[in-house]
XYZ file of C-alpha atoms in Angstrom:
381
model
C 39.169 131.765 54.214
C 36.131 130.273 52.428
C 35.587 127.539 55.063
C 35.596 127.290 58.848
C 37.408 123.957 58.781
C 38.218 120.894 56.648
C 36.460 117.691 57.746
C 37.816 114.464 56.254
C 35.578 111.379 56.277
C 37.555 108.160 55.848
C 37.217 104.426 56.412
C 39.981 104.139 59.029
C 42.959 105.902 60.569
C 45.664 104.115 58.604
C 49.151 105.323 57.788
C 48.404 105.742 54.074
C 46.389 108.927 54.727
C 46.957 110.163 58.270
C 50.260 111.936 57.453
C 48.445 113.911 54.733
C 45.704 114.940 57.195
C 48.355 115.901 59.736
C 50.164 118.107 57.214
C 46.895 119.820 56.261
C 46.500 120.715 59.932
C 50.154 121.770 60.283
C 49.836 124.359 57.524
C 47.474 126.165 59.903
C 45.162 127.658 57.295
C 42.194 125.600 58.511
C 41.172 123.644 61.552
C 41.175 119.961 60.581
C 38.821 117.255 61.825
C 38.903 113.593 60.782
C 35.935 111.221 61.019
C 36.566 107.481 60.538
C 34.238 104.493 60.476
C 36.683 102.289 62.393
C 40.095 102.724 63.918
C 41.725 100.142 61.612
C 40.311 97.362 59.460
C 41.180 93.676 59.847
C 43.160 93.483 56.599
C 45.606 96.213 57.574
C 45.831 94.873 61.121
C 46.872 91.495 59.695
C 49.564 93.252 57.658
C 51.008 94.635 60.891
C 49.738 98.192 60.432
C 48.789 100.125 63.544
C 46.447 103.024 64.209
C 48.200 106.326 63.635
C 47.304 108.369 66.713
C 49.986 111.031 66.253
C 47.403 113.691 65.531
C 47.145 117.435 65.973
C 43.455 117.399 65.065
C 40.179 116.044 66.359
C 39.680 112.374 65.461
C 36.164 110.931 65.690
C 35.446 107.205 65.384
C 31.807 106.668 64.405
C 29.902 104.177 66.572
C 28.847 101.211 64.437
C 25.389 101.101 66.022
C 24.600 104.814 65.664
C 26.711 106.119 62.784
C 23.902 107.930 60.951
C 22.731 110.109 63.822
C 26.331 110.926 64.781
C 27.058 111.778 61.135
C 24.049 114.106 61.122
C 25.315 115.789 64.274
C 28.786 116.329 62.802
C 27.317 117.766 59.598
C 25.275 120.146 61.723
C 28.286 121.194 63.792
C 30.394 121.699 60.661
C 27.860 123.146 58.222
C 30.267 125.971 57.317
C 33.210 123.623 56.813
C 34.362 121.813 53.687
C 33.718 118.082 53.971
C 35.948 115.652 52.094
C 34.475 112.185 51.597
C 36.894 109.322 51.008
C 34.696 107.272 48.684
C 31.043 107.672 47.782
C 29.694 104.511 46.113
C 29.827 101.785 48.772
C 26.983 101.676 51.324
C 29.003 103.237 54.131
C 28.580 106.066 56.608
C 30.610 108.175 54.174
C 28.065 107.698 51.396
C 25.227 108.461 53.813
C 26.968 111.648 54.967
C 27.776 112.711 51.391
C 24.141 112.305 50.334
C 23.021 114.277 53.395
C 25.555 117.031 52.640
C 24.234 117.268 49.076
C 20.649 117.612 50.314
C 21.541 120.143 53.031
C 23.741 122.312 50.830
C 26.838 121.673 52.949
C 29.992 122.201 50.845
C 31.966 119.048 50.048
C 34.324 117.334 47.665
C 35.264 113.695 47.140
C 38.478 111.701 47.224
C 38.047 108.357 45.496
C 39.860 105.827 43.377
C 38.873 105.527 39.750
C 36.490 102.552 39.371
C 38.359 99.430 38.221
C 37.317 96.018 36.968
C 39.671 93.449 38.473
C 37.270 90.499 38.031
C 37.532 87.635 35.544
C 35.102 85.514 33.527
C 31.393 86.207 33.924
C 32.061 88.335 36.990
C 34.151 90.661 34.807
C 31.257 91.079 32.370
C 28.825 91.755 35.219
C 31.208 94.315 36.722
C 31.604 96.003 33.335
C 27.847 96.438 33.050
C 27.702 97.804 36.592
C 30.511 100.297 35.882
C 28.872 101.430 32.666
C 25.286 101.775 33.878
C 25.048 101.374 37.643
C 27.879 103.585 38.880
C 26.821 106.798 37.054
C 23.247 106.448 38.332
C 24.354 105.617 41.867
C 26.743 108.538 42.097
C 24.722 111.199 40.293
C 23.262 112.885 43.382
C 26.694 113.244 44.983
C 28.577 114.171 41.816
C 26.244 117.051 40.921
C 26.861 119.007 44.132
C 30.515 118.080 44.717
C 33.058 120.859 44.211
C 35.947 118.593 43.237
C 36.941 114.963 42.803
C 40.500 114.195 43.875
C 41.185 111.010 41.915
C 43.283 108.660 44.054
C 44.395 106.746 40.945
C 46.826 109.371 39.722
C 46.374 110.593 36.182
C 44.169 107.653 35.176
C 40.961 109.627 35.371
C 39.067 107.916 32.519
C 37.187 105.640 34.922
C 36.053 108.616 36.971
C 34.839 110.470 33.883
C 32.998 107.329 32.730
C 31.393 107.237 36.197
C 29.815 110.633 35.489
C 32.330 113.140 36.829
C 32.653 116.321 34.725
C 36.276 116.575 33.652
C 36.589 120.125 35.027
C 35.920 118.814 38.553
C 38.572 116.064 38.439
C 42.037 116.481 39.949
C 44.779 113.841 39.800
C 45.821 112.787 43.278
C 47.087 109.710 45.130
C 48.306 108.451 48.495
C 51.162 110.114 50.332
C 52.305 108.127 53.389
C 55.383 108.990 55.367
C 58.257 106.572 54.735
C 58.368 103.922 57.447
C 61.987 103.233 56.583
C 64.270 105.691 54.808
C 67.250 105.056 52.587
C 69.499 106.760 55.144
C 68.430 104.268 57.834
C 69.300 101.224 55.745
C 72.733 99.702 55.751
C 72.640 99.027 52.010
C 74.190 95.804 50.767
C 77.022 96.030 48.262
C 76.779 92.364 47.284
C 77.669 91.716 43.637
C 74.464 89.712 43.256
C 71.466 91.841 42.176
C 68.562 91.343 44.551
C 64.953 91.860 43.524
C 62.004 92.212 45.898
C 58.223 92.247 45.450
C 55.817 93.012 48.299
C 52.064 92.760 48.802
C 49.121 90.373 48.637
C 49.710 87.264 46.575
C 46.521 87.574 44.548
C 46.115 87.256 40.784
C 45.681 90.964 40.143
C 48.969 91.717 41.942
C 50.753 90.167 38.964
C 53.459 88.108 40.671
C 52.941 85.350 38.081
C 54.128 87.880 35.484
C 57.226 88.580 37.580
C 58.011 84.854 37.797
C 57.758 84.490 34.015
C 60.170 87.419 33.608
C 62.574 85.840 36.108
C 62.488 82.607 34.102
C 63.629 84.575 31.038
C 66.490 86.000 33.112
C 67.417 82.474 34.108
C 67.564 81.385 30.468
C 69.818 84.365 29.765
C 72.143 83.163 32.567
C 71.665 86.326 34.623
C 72.555 86.103 38.303
C 69.892 87.349 40.716
C 67.829 86.394 43.719
C 64.205 87.438 44.259
C 62.386 87.873 47.564
C 58.579 87.713 47.447
C 56.997 89.072 50.621
C 53.324 88.618 51.438
C 50.629 85.978 51.491
C 47.333 85.420 49.720
C 45.204 82.973 47.811
C 47.807 82.574 45.043
C 50.754 81.721 47.320
C 50.760 77.973 46.629
C 50.132 78.435 42.901
C 53.072 80.843 42.662
C 55.373 78.395 44.435
C 54.316 75.663 41.996
C 54.907 78.057 39.085
C 58.421 78.860 40.326
C 59.131 75.132 40.606
C 57.797 74.425 37.103
C 59.882 77.272 35.639
C 63.031 75.940 37.282
C 63.687 79.070 39.328
C 62.608 77.982 42.814
C 66.269 78.053 43.921
C 66.383 81.769 43.065
C 63.014 82.833 44.514
C 62.318 83.000 48.251
C 58.715 83.193 49.483
C 58.524 84.797 52.920
C 54.826 85.246 53.683
C 54.023 88.250 55.868
C 57.061 89.433 57.820
C 57.614 91.754 60.755
C 58.806 95.312 60.171
C 62.360 94.496 61.394
C 62.558 91.506 59.029
C 61.186 93.592 56.153
C 63.794 96.238 56.894
C 66.524 93.616 56.569
C 65.128 92.342 53.271
C 64.858 95.861 51.862
C 68.387 96.694 52.998
C 69.684 93.815 50.884
C 67.541 94.595 47.829
C 68.381 96.648 44.759
C 65.209 96.519 42.648
C 61.586 96.775 43.787
C 59.164 95.251 41.266
C 55.472 96.182 41.423
C 53.862 93.977 38.739
C 50.162 94.606 39.485
C 47.800 93.950 36.581
C 45.474 96.800 37.549
C 45.614 98.700 40.844
C 44.361 102.142 41.844
C 47.673 103.400 43.253
C 50.394 101.129 44.715
C 51.808 102.534 47.957
C 54.849 100.271 47.724
C 56.035 102.513 44.862
C 56.106 105.422 47.346
C 58.117 103.249 49.722
C 60.607 102.260 47.034
C 61.159 105.874 45.981
C 61.720 107.021 49.559
C 64.170 104.160 50.056
C 66.162 105.098 46.978
C 65.532 101.767 45.248
C 65.342 101.102 41.528
C 61.556 100.798 41.120
C 60.027 98.874 38.219
C 56.231 99.003 37.970
C 53.323 98.082 35.739
C 51.708 100.924 33.813
C 48.354 99.989 35.385
C 49.376 101.239 38.830
C 48.422 104.844 39.502
C 51.743 105.618 41.177
C 53.589 104.683 37.979
C 52.737 108.257 36.919
C 55.308 109.455 39.456
C 57.983 107.185 37.956
C 57.215 108.466 34.467
C 57.126 112.152 35.355
C 60.156 112.203 37.645
C 62.131 109.686 35.530
C 62.919 107.867 38.763
C 61.883 104.340 37.776
C 60.986 102.048 34.890
C 57.457 101.248 33.699
C 56.337 98.230 31.650
C 53.053 97.259 30.032
C 50.740 95.466 32.446
C 50.944 91.691 32.075
C 53.904 91.790 29.669
C 56.552 89.474 31.123
C 58.843 89.982 28.136
C 58.951 93.736 28.611
C 59.585 93.337 32.332
C 62.400 90.888 31.531
C 64.076 93.401 29.197
C 64.031 96.094 31.898
C 65.399 93.778 34.581
C 68.018 92.392 32.204
C 69.333 95.878 31.471
C 69.464 96.829 35.156
C 71.316 93.633 36.033
C 73.825 93.927 33.188
C 74.292 97.711 33.416
C 75.223 98.588 36.985
C 75.708 102.261 36.122
C 72.075 102.518 35.089
C 71.005 100.681 38.239
C 72.910 103.141 40.438
C 71.601 106.114 38.447
C 68.008 104.945 38.900
C 68.538 104.605 42.647
C 69.931 108.134 42.838
C 67.014 109.508 40.815
C 64.602 107.887 43.267
C 66.348 109.510 46.230
C 66.015 112.924 44.592
C 62.312 112.397 43.770
C 61.076 111.644 47.282
C 59.985 115.237 47.942
C 57.513 115.069 45.028
C 55.327 112.633 46.956
C 55.729 114.018 50.453
C 52.595 114.485 52.601
C 53.458 118.173 53.057
C 53.608 118.808 49.298
C 50.297 116.971 48.816
C 48.639 118.988 51.605
C 49.787 122.296 50.134
C 48.500 121.316 46.673
C 45.148 120.169 48.063
C 44.561 123.301 50.156
C 45.476 125.616 47.288
C 42.811 124.000 45.125
C 39.980 123.877 47.671
C 40.708 127.432 48.842
C 40.592 128.832 45.306
C 37.172 130.389 44.707
C 37.953 130.686 40.997
C 36.880 127.316 39.585
C 38.720 128.063 36.336
C 42.052 128.699 38.059
C 44.970 126.751 36.636
C 46.850 124.354 38.901
C 49.464 121.718 38.099
C 48.055 118.490 36.656
C 49.186 116.590 39.775
C 51.173 117.008 42.976
C 54.264 115.401 41.456
C 54.419 117.831 38.498
């Protein structure tokens, strides 16, 4: 084995990554250690997430008042281990540790989302300049010594290459949580009415305004449906006003954040999961929809849409294109055989995004001393 252990450095111990760490440990090839900056951040706590403490590995939470010296100590203890830094640009303990590892010659790789510009107006222009000029300079010292970049935005690696990463170091990757609810645990509704659901923050970049426009087209075509929108955010009131103006408020229910039992009930009644984000690194709700055996419809600017395309287990539309989303939804509503087929395809594709499959793929790559070795483009291939 080329390394004594694998040490993951992450922001918190959330359920989007802990199952992957656990599976890396379960394979038994390496001892696994996880270092986090906090147990769980406020945003995920508000969403009802909890700290995943079901671990078979050492979990260290860095003290906020002494994170640099503790990071130095861990790097010293694990100088013969491979360190995996979850992010490298923000001024965090992870960036500090990555820079120290580069200077000390400690082996490491990076897991990070491809840089995105989700701003608007002048802020978008400023962000574009930062991405073009600032990011490559800021990351250069870490990029040069890193062994790999596991891009958490799927196969959309252009942003990472623009940030200065040599293409031969970049691997397509993503997020691989365990399903919180499985299709087998849901008492699926057989109501004749097609039910659509969208989940997540109600912010502009999540694209729910595009979904509402598509639903208005369905209404004009006299299609029968009901849509559940779950989540809250700064666009909640604007979206309610939009639904009212479009004449579809009687077919769209806004729930805000809901408890896990209530979400389970909503999902059990739903047929189609729509993920209309304008531009998002991944989109974990796509994982959830696949594991649930739902018909998943997603924007092509979500990293996880790569899974839908490759496994043919969902439909993908151009980001921001309400007309294209309408056409997909219209066909699924009017063609029940296709709707059922898409659900069955999703059920069969769940193994492609399992934490165990992701862990095996990751360990095969980092254990391979031949940098030119050929591996599949992504876990789901």
